[in-house]
Amino acid sequence: MASRNHDPAMDKRLQRKAKAELHEEHVEAHLESFRRTVQSMKHIRFPCETDSLMPFLRQAKFVQSAAVARLDNFSTLRLSETQGIPKWFTYPPMEDPVVSHYLRDGVMFELGRTDEDVLMLLFRMPAWHLKYIGRKSIMRMVFMDLDRIILDPATQIAGCGIIFDMSGATHQKLVTGSTANDLKMEVKIIQDGYPLRLKHVVFYNEPSILDTLYKMLEGWISDKMRKRFIRVHKHISRAFEAIPGLERIMPPEYGGRGESVDVLIDRHQKAFEEFYSGPYPWDRIELHESLRPDSAKHYMRHYHPAVVNLGNSSRVDYDQ
């Protein structure tokens, strides 16, 4: 895989942002030091190409100890049977109907970049049909997309955001088939695992059940993450006011001036299929818990047990 991080044509604005916000200087020296540290880890075997390491350095603002912790968490959550959920990262083949429905129906796709270069995603609850994609399968598909997105240099620098169109969201879609621990792990993976600079989380047309779910999640969500939340109810214009440039990239179907949903779905499908047409770095990670040193046992923050009842004691698991 050719390096995408040292492209001389990278937008000058992003270069200035990287230097000002991420302290991105002396990159080669940082990379070499980080690479040596990662290669010396006994319990993890990690791809050490530049493209695989830069997401962690940038997310950590080039603080090596923070980058090491994030890389360790990223690997542990994917591969550890005790600390992670490996089955969520066992992805379906591209010819699987789940993949086809996710892509063709446009459950989640990129909108474009805001005035601050933040990559915005749109997750459409109405496009997710449980009879085709189960509750846990939808997380696998989202993680497949995030695995791709975190390799993009512009997104590493400027960050990303997501809009949840909650129209028609039901208890079945949000929690049925999931335990409180499942929801906790979803938060942990996004918050402590992926090297993401998450800038905005917008909830649009959210149902009343989201209030109950939010009460559970808020105990696990950091203050920093909580400040990223924007709840606009039925007024998407509030999101346009809060995020400069969002209206420009939002589809006309959502009151914006961007390209149509169909065009965006098609573009996302092509990018997704191209990425997964060949090998990618994250499937080369290896984890050996028996070799983990004491110094690497406390990277993940503690998440207390849930205090809100999900109300799904007679749960139905829609995954095949």
CSV table of C-alpha atoms in Angstrom, one decimal:
chain,number,residue,atom,x,y,z
A,1,MET,CA,0.0,0.0,0.0
A,2,ALA,CA,1.5,3.3,-1.1
A,3,SER,CA,1.9,5.9,1.6
A,4,ARG,CA,-0.9,8.5,1.6
A,5,ASN,CA,0.6,10.5,4.5
A,6,HIS,CA,3.5,12.3,2.8
A,7,ASP,CA,1.7,13.5,-0.3
A,8,PRO,CA,3.3,16.8,-1.3
A,9,ALA,CA,0.0,17.9,-2.8
A,10,MET,CA,-1.8,17.7,0.5
A,11,ASP,CA,-3.9,20.7,1.0
A,12,LYS,CA,-1.9,23.5,2.7
A,13,ARG,CA,-4.8,24.3,5.0
A,14,LEU,CA,-4.6,20.8,6.4
A,15,GLN,CA,-0.9,21.1,6.8
A,16,ARG,CA,-1.3,24.2,8.8
A,17,LYS,CA,-4.1,22.6,10.9
A,18,ALA,CA,-1.9,19.6,11.5
A,19,LYS,CA,0.9,21.7,12.8
A,20,ALA,CA,-1.3,24.0,14.9
A,21,GLU,CA,-3.7,21.4,16.4
A,22,LEU,CA,-1.7,18.2,16.4
A,23,HIS,CA,1.9,19.6,16.8
A,24,GLU,CA,2.8,17.8,13.6
A,25,GLU,CA,6.5,18.5,13.2
A,26,HIS,CA,9.6,16.3,12.8
A,27,VAL,CA,7.3,13.5,11.6
A,28,GLU,CA,10.0,11.1,10.5
A,29,ALA,CA,11.6,11.2,13.9
A,30,HIS,CA,8.3,10.6,15.6
A,31,LEU,CA,7.5,7.8,13.3
A,32,GLU,CA,10.8,6.0,13.7
A,33,SER,CA,10.6,6.2,17.5
A,34,PHE,CA,7.0,5.0,17.5
A,35,ARG,CA,7.8,2.2,15.1
A,36,ARG,CA,10.6,1.0,17.3
A,37,THR,CA,8.4,1.0,20.4
A,38,VAL,CA,5.6,-0.9,18.6
A,39,GLN,CA,8.0,-3.5,17.2
A,40,SER,CA,9.4,-4.1,20.7
A,41,MET,CA,6.0,-5.0,22.1
A,42,LYS,CA,6.0,-8.7,23.0
A,43,HIS,CA,2.2,-9.2,23.2
A,44,ILE,CA,1.2,-7.4,19.9
A,45,ARG,CA,2.3,-7.8,16.4
A,46,PHE,CA,1.2,-4.8,14.4
A,47,PRO,CA,1.7,-3.6,10.8
A,48,CYS,CA,4.4,-0.9,11.1
A,49,GLU,CA,4.0,0.8,7.7
A,50,THR,CA,3.6,4.6,7.9
A,51,ASP,CA,0.0,4.4,6.9
A,52,SER,CA,-0.8,2.1,9.8
A,53,LEU,CA,1.0,4.2,12.4
A,54,MET,CA,0.0,7.7,11.5
A,55,PRO,CA,-3.7,7.4,12.6
A,56,PHE,CA,-2.5,6.7,16.2
A,57,LEU,CA,0.2,9.4,16.2
A,58,ARG,CA,-2.2,12.0,14.9
A,59,GLN,CA,-5.1,11.1,17.3
A,60,ALA,CA,-2.6,11.3,20.2
A,61,LYS,CA,-1.2,14.7,18.9
A,62,PHE,CA,2.2,13.0,18.6
A,63,VAL,CA,2.4,12.1,22.3
A,64,GLN,CA,4.0,8.7,21.9
A,65,SER,CA,2.7,7.2,25.2
A,66,ALA,CA,-0.9,8.1,24.3
A,67,ALA,CA,-0.4,6.7,20.8
A,68,VAL,CA,0.9,3.4,22.2
A,69,ALA,CA,-2.1,3.1,24.6
A,70,ARG,CA,-4.5,3.7,21.7
A,71,LEU,CA,-2.8,1.2,19.5
A,72,ASP,CA,-2.9,-1.3,22.3
A,73,ASN,CA,-6.6,-0.7,23.0
A,74,PHE,CA,-7.4,-0.9,19.2
A,75,SER,CA,-5.7,-4.3,19.0
A,76,THR,CA,-7.1,-5.6,22.3
A,77,LEU,CA,-10.7,-4.7,21.6
A,78,ARG,CA,-10.5,-6.5,18.3
A,79,LEU,CA,-8.7,-9.7,19.4
A,80,SER,CA,-8.9,-10.3,23.1
A,81,GLU,CA,-11.6,-12.8,24.2
A,82,THR,CA,-11.6,-11.3,27.7
A,83,GLN,CA,-11.2,-7.6,27.1
A,84,GLY,CA,-12.7,-7.2,23.6
A,85,ILE,CA,-15.3,-8.7,21.3
A,86,PRO,CA,-13.4,-10.4,18.4
A,87,LYS,CA,-16.6,-11.7,16.8
A,88,TRP,CA,-17.6,-8.1,16.0
A,89,PHE,CA,-14.5,-7.8,13.9
A,90,THR,CA,-15.0,-11.1,12.0
A,91,TYR,CA,-16.3,-9.4,8.9
A,92,PRO,CA,-18.6,-11.0,6.3
A,93,PRO,CA,-17.2,-11.5,2.8
A,94,MET,CA,-18.1,-8.9,0.2
A,95,GLU,CA,-20.6,-11.2,-1.5
A,96,ASP,CA,-22.6,-11.6,1.7
A,97,PRO,CA,-26.2,-10.2,1.4
A,98,VAL,CA,-25.6,-8.2,4.6
A,99,VAL,CA,-22.9,-6.2,2.8
A,100,SER,CA,-25.0,-5.8,-0.3
A,101,HIS,CA,-27.9,-4.4,1.7
A,102,TYR,CA,-25.7,-2.1,3.8
A,103,LEU,CA,-24.2,-0.6,0.7
A,104,ARG,CA,-27.1,-0.6,-1.7
A,105,ASP,CA,-29.6,0.7,0.8
A,106,GLY,CA,-27.2,3.4,2.0
A,107,VAL,CA,-27.4,2.8,5.7
A,108,MET,CA,-24.3,4.9,6.3
A,109,PHE,CA,-22.2,6.9,3.9
A,110,GLU,CA,-19.9,10.0,3.7
A,111,LEU,CA,-21.5,13.4,3.0
A,112,GLY,CA,-18.3,15.3,2.4
A,113,ARG,CA,-16.2,17.9,4.3
A,114,THR,CA,-17.4,20.9,6.3
A,115,ASP,CA,-15.8,24.4,6.1
A,116,GLU,CA,-13.4,23.1,8.8
A,117,ASP,CA,-12.6,20.0,6.7
A,118,VAL,CA,-14.4,17.6,9.1
A,119,LEU,CA,-15.6,14.5,7.3
A,120,MET,CA,-19.3,14.1,8.0
A,121,LEU,CA,-21.1,10.7,7.8
A,122,LEU,CA,-24.8,10.1,7.7
A,123,PHE,CA,-26.3,7.0,9.4
A,124,ARG,CA,-29.9,6.5,8.2
A,125,MET,CA,-32.0,4.5,10.6
A,126,PRO,CA,-34.9,4.2,8.0
A,127,ALA,CA,-32.5,2.5,5.5
A,128,TRP,CA,-31.6,-0.2,8.0
A,129,HIS,CA,-33.9,-3.2,7.8
A,130,LEU,CA,-33.6,-5.7,10.6
A,131,LYS,CA,-34.8,-8.6,8.4
A,132,TYR,CA,-31.7,-8.1,6.3
A,133,ILE,CA,-29.1,-6.8,8.7
A,134,GLY,CA,-29.3,-7.8,12.4
A,135,ARG,CA,-28.4,-5.6,15.4
A,136,LYS,CA,-24.8,-7.0,15.7
A,137,SER,CA,-24.3,-7.2,12.0
A,138,ILE,CA,-24.9,-3.5,11.7
A,139,MET,CA,-22.0,-2.9,14.1
A,140,ARG,CA,-19.7,-5.1,12.0
A,141,MET,CA,-20.6,-3.0,8.9
A,142,VAL,CA,-20.0,0.3,10.7
A,143,PHE,CA,-16.6,-1.0,11.9
A,144,MET,CA,-15.7,-2.1,8.4
A,145,ASP,CA,-16.3,1.5,7.3
A,146,LEU,CA,-14.3,3.0,10.2
A,147,ASP,CA,-11.4,0.6,9.4
A,148,ARG,CA,-11.3,2.3,6.1
A,149,ILE,CA,-12.0,5.9,7.2
A,150,ILE,CA,-9.2,6.0,9.8
A,151,LEU,CA,-6.6,5.5,7.1
A,152,ASP,CA,-7.5,8.8,5.4
A,153,PRO,CA,-4.9,11.5,6.2
A,154,ALA,CA,-7.3,14.4,5.9
A,155,THR,CA,-9.7,12.8,8.3
A,156,GLN,CA,-6.9,12.0,10.7
A,157,ILE,CA,-6.0,15.7,10.8
A,158,ALA,CA,-9.4,17.4,10.6
A,159,GLY,CA,-11.5,14.8,12.3
A,160,CYS,CA,-14.9,13.3,11.5
A,161,GLY,CA,-18.5,13.7,12.6
A,162,ILE,CA,-21.7,11.7,12.2
A,163,ILE,CA,-25.4,12.5,11.9
A,164,PHE,CA,-27.9,9.9,13.1
A,165,ASP,CA,-31.2,10.2,11.3
A,166,MET,CA,-33.3,8.5,13.9
A,167,SER,CA,-36.6,8.6,11.9
A,168,GLY,CA,-38.6,5.6,12.7
A,169,ALA,CA,-36.1,4.2,15.2
A,170,THR,CA,-37.6,1.5,17.3
A,171,HIS,CA,-36.7,-0.4,20.5
A,172,GLN,CA,-35.9,-3.4,18.3
A,173,LYS,CA,-33.3,-1.5,16.3
A,174,LEU,CA,-31.7,0.3,19.3
A,175,VAL,CA,-31.5,-2.3,21.9
A,176,THR,CA,-33.3,-5.6,21.2
A,177,GLY,CA,-30.8,-8.4,20.9
A,178,SER,CA,-28.2,-6.5,22.9
A,179,THR,CA,-27.1,-6.7,26.5
A,180,ALA,CA,-26.0,-3.7,28.5
A,181,ASN,CA,-22.5,-5.0,28.1
A,182,ASP,CA,-22.9,-5.0,24.3
A,183,LEU,CA,-23.8,-1.3,24.5
A,184,LYS,CA,-20.9,-0.6,26.8
A,185,MET,CA,-18.5,-2.3,24.5
A,186,GLU,CA,-19.8,-0.3,21.5
A,187,VAL,CA,-19.0,2.9,23.4
A,188,LYS,CA,-15.6,1.6,24.5
A,189,ILE,CA,-14.6,0.6,21.0
A,190,ILE,CA,-15.5,4.1,19.6
A,191,GLN,CA,-14.2,6.1,22.5
A,192,ASP,CA,-11.1,4.2,23.5
A,193,GLY,CA,-10.3,1.9,20.6
A,194,TYR,CA,-10.5,3.7,17.2
A,195,PRO,CA,-8.0,6.5,16.5
A,196,LEU,CA,-10.7,8.9,15.7
A,197,ARG,CA,-10.9,12.7,16.2
A,198,LEU,CA,-14.7,12.7,16.6
A,199,LYS,CA,-15.9,16.3,16.3
A,200,HIS,CA,-19.7,16.2,16.0
A,201,VAL,CA,-22.4,13.7,16.9
A,202,VAL,CA,-25.8,14.9,15.7
A,203,PHE,CA,-29.1,13.3,16.6
A,204,TYR,CA,-31.9,14.1,14.2
A,205,ASN,CA,-35.6,13.1,14.6
A,206,GLU,CA,-34.7,11.1,17.8
A,207,PRO,CA,-37.5,9.1,19.4
A,208,SER,CA,-38.3,9.3,23.1
A,209,ILE,CA,-36.6,5.9,23.8
A,210,LEU,CA,-33.3,7.7,23.1
A,211,ASP,CA,-33.7,9.5,26.4
A,212,THR,CA,-33.6,6.2,28.3
A,213,LEU,CA,-30.7,5.0,26.2
A,214,TYR,CA,-28.8,8.3,26.7
A,215,LYS,CA,-29.2,8.0,30.5
A,216,MET,CA,-27.4,4.6,30.3
A,217,LEU,CA,-24.7,5.8,27.9
A,218,GLU,CA,-23.9,9.1,29.6
A,219,GLY,CA,-22.2,7.2,32.5
A,220,TRP,CA,-19.7,5.8,30.0
A,221,ILE,CA,-19.2,8.8,27.8
A,222,SER,CA,-16.4,11.2,28.6
A,223,ASP,CA,-17.1,14.9,29.2
A,224,LYS,CA,-15.1,15.7,26.0
A,225,MET,CA,-17.3,13.3,24.0
A,226,ARG,CA,-20.5,14.6,25.6
A,227,LYS,CA,-19.7,18.1,24.4
A,228,ARG,CA,-19.7,16.8,20.8
A,229,PHE,CA,-23.4,15.8,21.0
A,230,ILE,CA,-26.0,17.9,19.2
A,231,ARG,CA,-29.6,17.0,19.6
A,232,VAL,CA,-31.7,18.9,17.1
A,233,HIS,CA,-35.0,16.9,17.3
A,234,LYS,CA,-36.9,17.7,14.1
A,235,HIS,CA,-35.0,20.8,13.2
A,236,ILE,CA,-32.0,19.9,11.0
A,237,SER,CA,-31.4,23.7,10.6
A,238,ARG,CA,-30.0,23.7,14.1
A,239,ALA,CA,-27.3,21.4,12.9
A,240,PHE,CA,-26.6,23.7,10.0
A,241,GLU,CA,-26.2,26.6,12.4
A,242,ALA,CA,-23.9,24.6,14.7
A,243,ILE,CA,-21.6,23.1,12.0
A,244,PRO,CA,-20.3,25.6,9.4
A,245,GLY,CA,-20.5,24.1,5.9
A,246,LEU,CA,-22.9,21.2,6.8
A,247,GLU,CA,-25.8,22.7,4.8
A,248,ARG,CA,-23.5,22.8,1.8
A,249,ILE,CA,-22.8,19.1,1.8
A,250,MET,CA,-26.2,17.8,3.2
A,251,PRO,CA,-28.4,16.2,0.5
A,252,PRO,CA,-31.5,18.0,-0.7
A,253,GLU,CA,-33.6,15.2,0.8
A,254,TYR,CA,-32.4,16.7,4.2
A,255,GLY,CA,-32.8,20.3,3.3
A,256,GLY,CA,-29.2,20.8,2.2
A,257,ARG,CA,-27.5,22.0,-0.9
A,258,GLY,CA,-25.3,18.9,-1.5
A,259,GLU,CA,-25.5,16.0,-3.8
A,260,SER,CA,-28.4,13.6,-3.8
A,261,VAL,CA,-28.6,10.6,-1.5
A,262,ASP,CA,-28.4,8.3,-4.5
A,263,VAL,CA,-25.2,9.9,-5.7
A,264,LEU,CA,-23.6,9.7,-2.3
A,265,ILE,CA,-24.7,6.0,-1.8
A,266,ASP,CA,-23.1,5.1,-5.2
A,267,ARG,CA,-19.8,6.9,-4.3
A,268,HIS,CA,-19.6,5.2,-0.9
A,269,GLN,CA,-20.3,1.8,-2.4
A,270,LYS,CA,-17.5,2.2,-4.9
A,271,ALA,CA,-15.0,3.4,-2.3
A,272,PHE,CA,-16.0,0.6,0.1
A,273,GLU,CA,-15.7,-2.1,-2.5
A,274,GLU,CA,-12.4,-0.8,-3.8
A,275,PHE,CA,-10.9,-0.8,-0.3
A,276,TYR,CA,-12.0,-4.4,0.5
A,277,SER,CA,-11.0,-5.7,-3.0
A,278,GLY,CA,-7.5,-6.3,-1.6
A,279,PRO,CA,-5.6,-6.8,1.7
A,280,TYR,CA,-5.7,-4.2,4.3
A,281,PRO,CA,-3.5,-3.6,7.4
A,282,TRP,CA,-5.8,-4.4,10.3
A,283,ASP,CA,-6.2,-8.1,9.5
A,284,ARG,CA,-2.4,-8.5,10.1
A,285,ILE,CA,-2.7,-7.6,13.8
A,286,GLU,CA,-1.8,-10.4,16.3
A,287,LEU,CA,-2.4,-10.4,20.0
A,288,HIS,CA,-0.8,-12.7,22.6
A,289,GLU,CA,-2.3,-12.0,26.0
A,290,SER,CA,0.0,-14.4,27.8
A,291,LEU,CA,2.9,-12.1,26.9
A,292,ARG,CA,1.3,-8.9,28.0
A,293,PRO,CA,3.5,-7.0,30.5
A,294,ASP,CA,2.1,-5.4,33.7
A,295,SER,CA,2.8,-2.0,32.2
A,296,ALA,CA,0.3,-2.7,29.4
A,297,LYS,CA,-2.6,-3.9,31.6
A,298,HIS,CA,-4.2,-0.6,32.5
A,299,TYR,CA,-4.5,1.4,29.2
A,300,MET,CA,-8.3,1.1,29.1
A,301,ARG,CA,-10.5,3.3,31.4
A,302,HIS,CA,-12.9,1.6,33.8
A,303,TYR,CA,-16.5,1.4,32.7
A,304,HIS,CA,-19.0,0.8,35.5
A,305,PRO,CA,-22.0,-1.6,35.1
A,306,ALA,CA,-25.2,-0.2,33.6
A,307,VAL,CA,-27.7,1.4,36.0
A,308,VAL,CA,-30.6,1.6,33.6
A,309,ASN,CA,-32.8,-1.3,32.6
A,310,LEU,CA,-32.9,-2.0,28.8
A,311,GLY,CA,-36.3,-3.4,29.1
A,312,ASN,CA,-35.5,-6.4,26.9
A,313,SER,CA,-35.5,-9.3,29.3
A,314,SER,CA,-37.2,-11.4,26.7
A,315,ARG,CA,-34.6,-10.5,24.1
A,316,VAL,CA,-34.8,-11.4,20.4
A,317,ASP,CA,-31.6,-11.7,18.5
A,318,TYR,CA,-32.1,-10.7,14.9
A,319,ASP,CA,-28.7,-11.9,13.8
A,320,GLN,CA,-28.6,-15.1,11.9
